[in-house]
């Protein structure tokens, strides 16, 4: 067992070294780049879409050596589940849908249909992820949604995936958001080696991403979103998270997605059609790149950790909403 763990460590070490120094060479082999269009995409040159592949390969190594490291990941249901092989195959399929979209730009409707089917397969095989009740601490309310458990849970997955995908518009934004989620879950549920490992991977990725050397792409965002959705539901089911907390954790990406969806429908466009009306696009017209990232990150981090410290979520949900709409008005979003 010790020898296999050493092999795992060496494989992960060399994989990450390879990503750091040779990720552009890897992108050239498969011709996986995100090219600038001088409109919606703000980077000046084509950038390798290798972040998602890098994270997927690391997780693949965890799967291959799963029996040797299971003890350390026992707090994570989908890694300790007897049906993990099925889960990993579906997870791989979701990643591939995103990766194919990165390379060939499949239609929004087809992408939505494929992801919905794959999420249903996860829930059908792992029923422990189905949400039966909603517990609102702030309202002292429990709602029984058992009859709608499949529909509601699939919608939750889809909303989270699309919200984060829309939020992934400037360098470091999505990576920092996933790091925030990791730290938050560690605080509320205790040490988890999987989350520490994800923070490690994202730190390496961000060292490339902030220099426009690598993007997560849809493949990376879909992969991480599914993993974090499962982790959040696990914590919700174990009562270490409440609906109020989850709502606040996802509020900024979620509310910006809702704004964009309504705006696109109003203008007779597909609700998930890409455009340059995201909050980060408006922020970049007024502030520097670093300021944009800090504003977005602080708008998420400060209310969440203050709410956790004071154990008061409804106040900080309202505070975040007010701050968000004040910011939209300040950067002239409503004038467009």
GROMACS .gro file of C-alpha atoms in nm:
model
  336
    1UNK     CA    1   0.000   0.000   0.000
    2UNK     CA    2   0.285   0.239   0.084
    3UNK     CA    3   0.447   0.171  -0.252
    4UNK     CA    4   0.124   0.248  -0.439
    5UNK     CA    5   0.081   0.572  -0.244
    6UNK     CA    6   0.435   0.672  -0.338
    7UNK     CA    7   0.357   0.595  -0.701
    8UNK     CA    8   0.040   0.807  -0.676
    9UNK     CA    9   0.236   1.094  -0.524
   10UNK     CA   10   0.500   1.078  -0.798
   11UNK     CA   11   0.239   1.062  -1.075
   12UNK     CA   12   0.054   1.364  -0.935
   13UNK     CA   13   0.385   1.549  -0.887
   14UNK     CA   14   0.501   1.494  -1.246
   15UNK     CA   15   0.154   1.561  -1.389
   16UNK     CA   16   0.146   1.899  -1.218
   17UNK     CA   17   0.504   1.978  -1.322
   18UNK     CA   18   0.409   1.892  -1.679
   19UNK     CA   19   0.101   2.115  -1.664
   20UNK     CA   20   0.295   2.407  -1.523
   21UNK     CA   21   0.575   2.402  -1.781
   22UNK     CA   22   0.428   2.229  -2.087
   23UNK     CA   23   0.055   2.301  -2.090
   24UNK     CA   24   0.087   2.504  -2.412
   25UNK     CA   25   0.257   2.210  -2.583
   26UNK     CA   26  -0.029   1.986  -2.474
   27UNK     CA   27  -0.282   2.234  -2.612
   28UNK     CA   28  -0.098   2.236  -2.945
   29UNK     CA   29  -0.125   1.857  -2.978
   30UNK     CA   30  -0.506   1.865  -2.947
   31UNK     CA   31  -0.552   2.221  -3.079
   32UNK     CA   32  -0.760   2.323  -2.775
   33UNK     CA   33  -0.755   2.703  -2.758
   34UNK     CA   34  -0.988   2.989  -2.679
   35UNK     CA   35  -0.933   3.258  -2.939
   36UNK     CA   36  -1.009   3.626  -2.887
   37UNK     CA   37  -1.303   3.777  -3.079
   38UNK     CA   38  -1.235   4.138  -2.966
   39UNK     CA   39  -1.596   4.155  -2.841
   40UNK     CA   40  -1.715   3.920  -2.568
   41UNK     CA   41  -1.375   3.761  -2.508
   42UNK     CA   42  -1.138   4.012  -2.361
   43UNK     CA   43  -0.804   3.827  -2.385
   44UNK     CA   44  -0.569   3.946  -2.660
   45UNK     CA   45  -0.440   3.611  -2.789
   46UNK     CA   46  -0.552   3.249  -2.804
   47UNK     CA   47  -0.526   3.072  -2.468
   48UNK     CA   48  -0.495   2.695  -2.403
   49UNK     CA   49  -0.813   2.544  -2.256
   50UNK     CA   50  -0.618   2.296  -2.046
   51UNK     CA   51  -0.724   2.371  -1.688
   52UNK     CA   52  -1.017   2.131  -1.693
   53UNK     CA   53  -0.808   1.853  -1.850
   54UNK     CA   54  -0.539   1.903  -1.584
   55UNK     CA   55  -0.791   1.878  -1.299
   56UNK     CA   56  -0.969   1.581  -1.457
   57UNK     CA   57  -0.641   1.385  -1.495
   58UNK     CA   58  -0.558   1.446  -1.128
   59UNK     CA   59  -0.901   1.320  -1.024
   60UNK     CA   60  -0.856   1.022  -1.258
   61UNK     CA   61  -0.543   0.930  -1.063
   62UNK     CA   62  -0.746   0.944  -0.740
   63UNK     CA   63  -0.995   0.705  -0.898
   64UNK     CA   64  -0.725   0.461  -1.014
   65UNK     CA   65  -0.566   0.452  -0.668
   66UNK     CA   66  -0.898   0.481  -0.487
   67UNK     CA   67  -0.863   0.162  -0.281
   68UNK     CA   68  -0.534   0.282  -0.135
   69UNK     CA   69  -0.650   0.629  -0.032
   70UNK     CA   70  -1.015   0.561   0.051
   71UNK     CA   71  -0.951   0.594   0.424
   72UNK     CA   72  -0.851   0.958   0.376
   73UNK     CA   73  -1.155   1.039   0.162
   74UNK     CA   74  -1.413   0.848   0.367
   75UNK     CA   75  -1.607   1.168   0.443
   76UNK     CA   76  -1.688   1.205   0.075
   77UNK     CA   77  -1.985   0.990  -0.027
   78UNK     CA   78  -1.921   0.965  -0.398
   79UNK     CA   79  -1.564   0.847  -0.337
   80UNK     CA   80  -1.669   0.590  -0.077
   81UNK     CA   81  -1.981   0.472  -0.260
   82UNK     CA   82  -1.991   0.120  -0.397
   83UNK     CA   83  -2.122   0.270  -0.724
   84UNK     CA   84  -1.830   0.507  -0.764
   85UNK     CA   85  -1.733   0.355  -1.100
   86UNK     CA   86  -2.072   0.451  -1.243
   87UNK     CA   87  -2.046   0.796  -1.087
   88UNK     CA   88  -1.700   0.846  -1.236
   89UNK     CA   89  -1.814   0.737  -1.583
   90UNK     CA   90  -2.100   0.989  -1.571
   91UNK     CA   91  -1.866   1.256  -1.431
   92UNK     CA   92  -1.628   1.187  -1.720
   93UNK     CA   93  -1.917   1.217  -1.966
   94UNK     CA   94  -2.013   1.556  -1.823
   95UNK     CA   95  -1.652   1.670  -1.850
   96UNK     CA   96  -1.636   1.550  -2.212
   97UNK     CA   97  -1.954   1.740  -2.302
   98UNK     CA   98  -1.785   2.058  -2.178
   99UNK     CA   99  -1.458   1.974  -2.349
  100UNK     CA  100  -1.631   1.906  -2.682
  101UNK     CA  101  -1.816   2.237  -2.644
  102UNK     CA  102  -1.483   2.411  -2.579
  103UNK     CA  103  -1.344   2.274  -2.905
  104UNK     CA  104  -1.647   2.265  -3.136
  105UNK     CA  105  -1.911   2.495  -2.972
  106UNK     CA  106  -2.216   2.266  -2.959
  107UNK     CA  107  -2.561   2.427  -2.941
  108UNK     CA  108  -2.691   2.552  -2.606
  109UNK     CA  109  -3.003   2.332  -2.632
  110UNK     CA  110  -2.806   2.014  -2.701
  111UNK     CA  111  -2.562   2.093  -2.422
  112UNK     CA  112  -2.847   2.155  -2.177
  113UNK     CA  113  -3.021   1.830  -2.278
  114UNK     CA  114  -2.705   1.620  -2.244
  115UNK     CA  115  -2.613   1.765  -1.904
  116UNK     CA  116  -2.971   1.717  -1.778
  117UNK     CA  117  -2.970   1.350  -1.881
  118UNK     CA  118  -2.632   1.289  -1.717
  119UNK     CA  119  -2.742   1.459  -1.394
  120UNK     CA  120  -3.054   1.241  -1.391
  121UNK     CA  121  -2.832   0.932  -1.426
  122UNK     CA  122  -2.624   1.043  -1.126
  123UNK     CA  123  -2.938   1.092  -0.917
  124UNK     CA  124  -3.095   0.766  -1.033
  125UNK     CA  125  -2.785   0.571  -0.937
  126UNK     CA  126  -2.699   0.781  -0.628
  127UNK     CA  127  -3.035   0.854  -0.470
  128UNK     CA  128  -2.862   0.994  -0.162
  129UNK     CA  129  -2.820   1.317  -0.360
  130UNK     CA  130  -3.193   1.369  -0.408
  131UNK     CA  131  -3.326   1.661  -0.204
  132UNK     CA  132  -3.644   1.573  -0.014
  133UNK     CA  133  -3.673   1.862   0.232
  134UNK     CA  134  -3.579   2.229   0.239
  135UNK     CA  135  -3.476   2.358   0.582
  136UNK     CA  136  -3.481   2.739   0.616
  137UNK     CA  137  -3.326   2.850   0.944
  138UNK     CA  138  -3.406   3.219   0.899
  139UNK     CA  139  -3.776   3.147   0.838
  140UNK     CA  140  -3.796   2.853   1.078
  141UNK     CA  141  -3.954   2.657   0.797
  142UNK     CA  142  -3.929   2.302   0.662
  143UNK     CA  143  -4.074   2.221   0.319
  144UNK     CA  144  -4.144   1.868   0.204
  145UNK     CA  145  -4.066   1.844  -0.171
  146UNK     CA  146  -4.044   1.465  -0.194
  147UNK     CA  147  -4.292   1.449  -0.484
  148UNK     CA  148  -4.073   1.685  -0.689
  149UNK     CA  149  -3.735   1.556  -0.568
  150UNK     CA  150  -3.596   1.461  -0.912
  151UNK     CA  151  -3.713   1.775  -1.089
  152UNK     CA  152  -3.602   2.007  -0.809
  153UNK     CA  153  -3.260   1.846  -0.764
  154UNK     CA  154  -3.188   1.845  -1.138
  155UNK     CA  155  -3.285   2.213  -1.155
  156UNK     CA  156  -3.050   2.288  -0.864
  157UNK     CA  157  -2.762   2.116  -1.043
  158UNK     CA  158  -2.837   2.293  -1.372
  159UNK     CA  159  -2.871   2.636  -1.212
  160UNK     CA  160  -2.544   2.596  -1.024
  161UNK     CA  161  -2.352   2.471  -1.329
  162UNK     CA  162  -2.481   2.748  -1.556
  163UNK     CA  163  -2.439   3.020  -1.294
  164UNK     CA  164  -2.073   2.929  -1.236
  165UNK     CA  165  -2.015   2.890  -1.610
  166UNK     CA  166  -2.148   3.243  -1.668
  167UNK     CA  167  -1.940   3.366  -1.374
  168UNK     CA  168  -1.626   3.226  -1.537
  169UNK     CA  169  -1.564   3.532  -1.751
  170UNK     CA  170  -1.233   3.680  -1.638
  171UNK     CA  171  -0.910   3.520  -1.519
  172UNK     CA  172  -0.912   3.380  -1.164
  173UNK     CA  173  -1.281   3.448  -1.098
  174UNK     CA  174  -1.411   3.090  -1.120
  175UNK     CA  175  -1.095   2.943  -0.966
  176UNK     CA  176  -1.118   3.173  -0.664
  177UNK     CA  177  -1.489   3.095  -0.629
  178UNK     CA  178  -1.420   2.721  -0.611
  179UNK     CA  179  -1.142   2.785  -0.358
  180UNK     CA  180  -1.388   2.989  -0.150
  181UNK     CA  181  -1.638   2.699  -0.160
  182UNK     CA  182  -1.364   2.457  -0.055
  183UNK     CA  183  -1.258   2.669   0.243
  184UNK     CA  184  -1.618   2.729   0.348
  185UNK     CA  185  -1.699   2.357   0.341
  186UNK     CA  186  -1.383   2.277   0.539
  187UNK     CA  187  -1.486   2.531   0.805
  188UNK     CA  188  -1.842   2.400   0.844
  189UNK     CA  189  -1.772   2.025   0.809
  190UNK     CA  190  -1.411   1.979   0.919
  191UNK     CA  191  -1.091   1.876   0.734
  192UNK     CA  192  -1.147   1.693   0.406
  193UNK     CA  193  -0.849   1.575   0.204
  194UNK     CA  194  -1.041   1.597  -0.123
  195UNK     CA  195  -1.109   1.967  -0.065
  196UNK     CA  196  -0.746   2.033   0.032
  197UNK     CA  197  -0.640   1.853  -0.286
  198UNK     CA  198  -0.879   2.064  -0.497
  199UNK     CA  199  -0.740   2.383  -0.338
  200UNK     CA  200  -0.389   2.262  -0.427
  201UNK     CA  201  -0.491   2.193  -0.788
  202UNK     CA  202  -0.672   2.526  -0.825
  203UNK     CA  203  -0.372   2.714  -0.682
  204UNK     CA  204  -0.150   2.561  -0.952
  205UNK     CA  205  -0.414   2.636  -1.215
  206UNK     CA  206  -0.450   2.999  -1.098
  207UNK     CA  207  -0.074   3.049  -1.130
  208UNK     CA  208  -0.129   2.990  -1.502
  209UNK     CA  209  -0.475   3.139  -1.534
  210UNK     CA  210  -0.392   3.487  -1.399
  211UNK     CA  211  -0.126   3.513  -1.673
  212UNK     CA  212  -0.368   3.391  -1.943
  213UNK     CA  213  -0.167   3.071  -1.985
  214UNK     CA  214  -0.465   2.839  -1.926
  215UNK     CA  215  -0.845   2.850  -1.901
  216UNK     CA  216  -1.077   2.607  -1.723
  217UNK     CA  217  -1.319   2.602  -2.013
  218UNK     CA  218  -1.665   2.447  -1.997
  219UNK     CA  219  -1.507   2.107  -1.931
  220UNK     CA  220  -1.335   2.229  -1.615
  221UNK     CA  221  -1.631   2.431  -1.492
  222UNK     CA  222  -1.877   2.144  -1.550
  223UNK     CA  223  -1.645   1.897  -1.376
  224UNK     CA  224  -1.586   2.111  -1.067
  225UNK     CA  225  -1.948   2.227  -1.049
  226UNK     CA  226  -2.077   1.870  -1.035
  227UNK     CA  227  -1.823   1.776  -0.768
  228UNK     CA  228  -1.907   2.077  -0.553
  229UNK     CA  229  -2.282   2.033  -0.602
  230UNK     CA  230  -2.247   1.679  -0.467
  231UNK     CA  231  -2.029   1.794  -0.176
  232UNK     CA  232  -2.275   2.069  -0.085
  233UNK     CA  233  -2.570   1.828  -0.093
  234UNK     CA  234  -2.372   1.583   0.125
  235UNK     CA  235  -2.322   1.858   0.382
  236UNK     CA  236  -2.685   1.963   0.354
  237UNK     CA  237  -2.804   1.606   0.408
  238UNK     CA  238  -2.572   1.571   0.711
  239UNK     CA  239  -2.717   1.899   0.849
  240UNK     CA  240  -2.388   2.089   0.846
  241UNK     CA  241  -2.539   2.328   0.589
  242UNK     CA  242  -2.882   2.492   0.571
  243UNK     CA  243  -3.070   2.630   0.271
  244UNK     CA  244  -2.992   2.984   0.392
  245UNK     CA  245  -2.619   2.918   0.380
  246UNK     CA  246  -2.628   2.750   0.040
  247UNK     CA  247  -2.839   3.033  -0.102
  248UNK     CA  248  -2.587   3.292   0.021
  249UNK     CA  249  -2.288   3.088  -0.104
  250UNK     CA  250  -2.434   3.083  -0.455
  251UNK     CA  251  -2.610   3.421  -0.450
  252UNK     CA  252  -2.378   3.637  -0.662
  253UNK     CA  253  -2.326   3.391  -0.951
  254UNK     CA  254  -2.693   3.294  -0.924
  255UNK     CA  255  -2.846   3.642  -0.923
  256UNK     CA  256  -2.624   3.752  -1.212
  257UNK     CA  257  -2.737   3.446  -1.409
  258UNK     CA  258  -3.104   3.530  -1.340
  259UNK     CA  259  -3.049   3.890  -1.455
  260UNK     CA  260  -2.885   3.773  -1.776
  261UNK     CA  261  -3.152   3.509  -1.848
  262UNK     CA  262  -3.435   3.762  -1.814
  263UNK     CA  263  -3.246   4.017  -2.021
  264UNK     CA  264  -3.187   3.765  -2.301
  265UNK     CA  265  -3.546   3.641  -2.301
  266UNK     CA  266  -3.668   4.000  -2.311
  267UNK     CA  267  -3.450   4.056  -2.618
  268UNK     CA  268  -3.568   3.729  -2.777
  269UNK     CA  269  -3.236   3.552  -2.736
  270UNK     CA  270  -3.156   3.208  -2.600
  271UNK     CA  271  -3.129   3.232  -2.218
  272UNK     CA  272  -2.787   3.063  -2.226
  273UNK     CA  273  -2.650   3.234  -2.536
  274UNK     CA  274  -2.314   3.399  -2.466
  275UNK     CA  275  -2.290   3.779  -2.461
  276UNK     CA  276  -2.087   4.062  -2.305
  277UNK     CA  277  -2.343   4.175  -2.048
  278UNK     CA  278  -2.204   3.990  -1.746
  279UNK     CA  279  -2.123   4.194  -1.439
  280UNK     CA  280  -1.748   4.146  -1.496
  281UNK     CA  281  -1.775   4.296  -1.846
  282UNK     CA  282  -1.927   4.614  -1.702
  283UNK     CA  283  -1.674   4.623  -1.418
  284UNK     CA  284  -1.386   4.602  -1.666
  285UNK     CA  285  -1.513   4.912  -1.844
  286UNK     CA  286  -1.471   5.111  -1.524
  287UNK     CA  287  -1.198   4.939  -1.322
  288UNK     CA  288  -0.872   4.750  -1.368
  289UNK     CA  289  -0.867   4.371  -1.399
  290UNK     CA  290  -0.735   4.326  -1.044
  291UNK     CA  291  -1.005   4.556  -0.903
  292UNK     CA  292  -1.275   4.360  -1.088
  293UNK     CA  293  -1.160   4.030  -0.942
  294UNK     CA  294  -1.134   4.176  -0.591
  295UNK     CA  295  -1.479   4.338  -0.608
  296UNK     CA  296  -1.645   4.015  -0.725
  297UNK     CA  297  -1.456   3.803  -0.474
  298UNK     CA  298  -1.521   4.032  -0.176
  299UNK     CA  299  -1.889   4.057  -0.267
  300UNK     CA  300  -1.905   3.681  -0.213
  301UNK     CA  301  -1.654   3.620   0.066
  302UNK     CA  302  -1.731   3.900   0.312
  303UNK     CA  303  -2.109   3.840   0.351
  304UNK     CA  304  -2.065   3.462   0.370
  305UNK     CA  305  -1.804   3.459   0.643
  306UNK     CA  306  -1.973   3.738   0.839
  307UNK     CA  307  -2.303   3.548   0.820
  308UNK     CA  308  -2.128   3.233   0.939
  309UNK     CA  309  -1.961   3.420   1.226
  310UNK     CA  310  -2.275   3.602   1.343
  311UNK     CA  311  -2.503   3.308   1.256
  312UNK     CA  312  -2.741   3.544   1.077
  313UNK     CA  313  -2.810   3.466   0.712
  314UNK     CA  314  -3.121   3.663   0.618
  315UNK     CA  315  -2.951   3.995   0.704
  316UNK     CA  316  -2.645   3.917   0.491
  317UNK     CA  317  -2.855   3.782   0.205
  318UNK     CA  318  -3.035   4.118   0.197
  319UNK     CA  319  -2.703   4.300   0.236
  320UNK     CA  320  -2.555   4.111  -0.060
  321UNK     CA  321  -2.858   4.178  -0.279
  322UNK     CA  322  -2.852   4.549  -0.198
  323UNK     CA  323  -2.476   4.562  -0.262
  324UNK     CA  324  -2.515   4.379  -0.592
  325UNK     CA  325  -2.787   4.609  -0.728
  326UNK     CA  326  -2.607   4.917  -0.601
  327UNK     CA  327  -2.299   4.799  -0.790
  328UNK     CA  328  -2.503   4.738  -1.106
  329UNK     CA  329  -2.637   5.092  -1.087
  330UNK     CA  330  -2.289   5.231  -1.017
  331UNK     CA  331  -2.138   5.068  -1.327
  332UNK     CA  332  -2.433   5.174  -1.544
  333UNK     CA  333  -2.572   4.827  -1.617
  334UNK     CA  334  -2.931   4.953  -1.623
  335UNK     CA  335  -2.851   5.215  -1.883
  336UNK     CA  336  -2.763   4.950  -2.142
   0.00000   0.00000   0.00000
